[in-house]
Amino acid sequence: MLLDINDVHFGYQNEVELLQGFSLHVEQGEFVALLGPSGCGKSTLMNLAAGLLNPLRGGVNFGGHPLHGLNRDVGYMTQGDTLLPWATVAKNITLPLELRGVPKAQREEKLDKAVRLVNLAEHRNKYPSELSGGMKRRALLARSIIYDPPMLLMDEPFGALDAQLREVMHQELLNTVARTGQSVLFITHDISEAILLADRIIVLGGLPLRVLEETEVPFGKDRKLSEVRTTKTYADMEVHLRELLRKADALTKSKQH
Amino acid sequence: MTAPVRPASQAQLSARRRRKAPVRISPARRAVENLVIQIILIGAFLVLWEYASDRWVPKLMVSKPSDIGAQIWKWTLDGTFVRNLWVTVQATALGFLLGAAAGMVLGFLTGAWRRVGEILQPIVTAFYTLPRLALAPLFLLWFGLGMEFRVMFSATIVFFLVYYNTYFGVREVSQELIAAVRIMGANPLQVALRVIVPSALVWVAAGLKISVPYALVGVVVAEMLASDEGMGFLLSRGASQFSAAQTFAAIFGLLVVALVVDWLITALTNRALRWKTAGSMQN
């Protein structure tokens, strides 16, 4: 078991406690999507896994050890543009290695591999302001995988992209993690994104937050997204999850007011 | 003027660069034409001034360009200009450096550490609302008539401008970015040096840029209040001796200094922030 959030309690000031004994487990190499309405508390779960937030009670285990403080064995990618605008793509991607004190020769070697993996090889000396939205996403992806963390935490990483670019990035993300064998905890409110990417979908809703349903996605690791989209299984799952998400949304909203 | 000076945003910068003038005449020709028109305008004004003096307006009040020119020439030859300019420029530079350094340090501390900010920010704001001129008698008491008085007076003006811009610049840094860099492996010092300081630099640079003229204003005001040297002293001495020519000559000297300083600062800040315009220059 790679990530083990066990019977965790957590809440924000002056609010109903959001998590009251919530548990979540992610296996080595598993791609788990957390699907739920906006504002239901998905990002809180991710920040607990990243160690940016600490549970009031209960524990978070990562790689078999209890987590104290920040979790530096994860890659962290959010919707925002968190590239450093004054540094080139190459400098940005190798930043985690530099901060971890990896020698320069080794950094160069890893950079070569990473930029090829995300198709940014010829843009490595550009500044972020010279990149398109899709290229920025690729750079962020490369930066979050370059230090080989066993798990990627992704909070709607492609939320700001247009539909076409998002499809491209979906396939690239799948190819990348298929090659690296990393686990992914992927937060989204987009149903098709969850079906296309995940091995397991966890539908969340309500206050306190609870699991409404857990679904295994049967397409396997080396799926071709253009083919997946045309299958009947995909269409059925989408209808089912849509209904479920509507329920989750109503549940979350009724408790918030 | 509690609001900090906002640096020009990326969008504004690129919009300004992209909009080009339609081709009718070459830009070089246009620049020459503009310059000629400017010279004619200023020349016409000077001629009018020369003619009007002692005819329409008493010469005692406005002097006249030929007298002012003679005064400038005299001061240039006998070293009055160089000596007093140097005193003023020195005080301006020191006041600027002192005020800016203090403003940047305190702005960074109060911006980066929430608790420090909660405690100190209201105190700084209370002092900011105080008219700076009210401090002059106290400063005179403390520092006397010398250079220290002028430097400190100018530094207090610069301090607040730089402080607010640094404070808001640091507060503007995205928490998402800080979280990402921390997870990547940065310790608090690295977060400060690699993320917060460079992110806030655009704001700090804007604050520095506008505070240079204010540093000069501070020094000149202090020199006018109490001093026996400097451009402000020349200015007030000229006026108190009813010599409009001397007063205008001193103003002319200040104008030249202000232009040179502004040009220098623009060149410096443009260099430091080149990354910000890298994308828009390509378009």
Coordinates of C-alpha atoms in Angstrom, one line a residue, chain A residues 21-121:
Chain A
G21 CA -13.3 9.3 9.9
F22 CA -12.5 9.2 6.2
S23 CA -10.2 6.6 4.7
L24 CA -8.6 6.3 1.3
H25 CA -6.0 3.8 0.0
V26 CA -3.9 3.8 -3.2
E27 CA -1.8 0.9 -4.3
Q28 CA 1.6 1.0 -5.9
G29 CA 1.2 1.8 -9.6
E30 CA -2.6 2.5 -9.4
F31 CA -4.3 5.4 -11.1
V32 CA -7.1 6.6 -8.8
A33 CA -9.5 9.4 -9.7
L34 CA -11.4 11.3 -7.1
L35 CA -14.6 12.5 -8.7
G36 CA -16.9 14.9 -7.0
P37 CA -18.7 18.2 -7.2
S38 CA -16.7 21.5 -6.9
G39 CA -16.1 22.5 -3.3
C40 CA -16.8 19.0 -1.8
G41 CA -13.4 18.6 -0.3
K42 CA -11.4 16.7 -2.9
S43 CA -8.5 19.2 -2.8
T44 CA -8.4 18.9 1.0
L45 CA -7.7 15.1 0.6
M46 CA -4.9 15.8 -1.8
N47 CA -3.3 18.4 0.5
L48 CA -3.5 15.9 3.3
A49 CA -1.6 13.4 1.1
A50 CA 0.9 16.1 0.3
G51 CA 1.4 16.9 3.9
L52 CA 0.4 20.6 3.3
L53 CA -2.4 20.0 5.8
N54 CA -2.3 17.9 8.9
P55 CA -5.2 15.8 10.1
L56 CA -6.8 16.6 13.5
R57 CA -7.1 13.0 14.3
G58 CA -6.2 9.8 12.5
G59 CA -3.1 9.1 10.4
V60 CA -1.7 9.4 6.9
N61 CA 0.8 6.7 5.9
F62 CA 3.0 7.0 2.8
G63 CA 5.2 4.1 1.6
G64 CA 4.5 2.3 4.9
H65 CA 5.6 5.2 7.1
P66 CA 3.5 7.7 9.0
L67 CA 3.7 11.1 7.3
H68 CA 5.0 14.0 9.4
G69 CA 5.2 17.4 7.7
L70 CA 5.6 17.7 4.0
N71 CA 5.5 14.7 1.7
R72 CA 8.4 15.1 -0.6
D73 CA 8.0 11.7 -2.2
V74 CA 5.2 13.0 -4.4
G75 CA 4.9 15.0 -7.5
Y76 CA 2.5 17.9 -7.2
M77 CA 0.6 19.5 -10.1
T78 CA -2.3 21.8 -9.8
Q79 CA -4.5 23.8 -12.2
G80 CA -2.4 27.0 -11.7
D81 CA 0.6 28.0 -13.6
T82 CA 3.4 27.3 -11.1
L83 CA 6.3 27.6 -13.4
L84 CA 8.9 30.2 -12.3
P85 CA 8.5 32.9 -15.0
W86 CA 12.1 34.2 -14.8
A87 CA 13.6 30.7 -15.4
T88 CA 13.8 28.8 -18.7
V89 CA 11.9 25.6 -19.2
A90 CA 15.1 23.6 -18.6
K91 CA 15.8 25.4 -15.3
N92 CA 12.2 25.0 -14.2
I93 CA 12.1 21.3 -14.9
T94 CA 15.4 20.6 -13.1
L95 CA 14.4 22.9 -10.1
P96 CA 13.4 19.9 -7.9
L97 CA 16.7 18.2 -8.6
E98 CA 18.6 21.4 -7.9
L99 CA 16.8 21.8 -4.6
R100 CA 17.6 18.2 -3.7
G101 CA 21.2 18.7 -4.4
V102 CA 21.5 16.4 -7.4
P103 CA 24.9 17.1 -9.2
K104 CA 24.7 19.0 -12.5
A105 CA 25.8 16.1 -14.8
Q106 CA 23.0 13.9 -13.4
R107 CA 20.5 16.8 -13.7
E108 CA 21.3 17.2 -17.4
E109 CA 20.9 13.5 -18.0
K110 CA 17.5 13.4 -16.3
L111 CA 16.4 16.6 -18.1
D112 CA 17.2 15.1 -21.5
K113 CA 15.0 12.1 -20.7
A114 CA 12.2 14.2 -19.2
V115 CA 11.9 16.7 -22.1
R116 CA 11.8 13.9 -24.6
L117 CA 9.1 12.1 -22.6
V118 CA 6.8 15.2 -22.7
N119 CA 7.9 16.4 -26.2
L120 CA 9.5 19.6 -25.1
A121 CA 13.0 18.9 -26.3

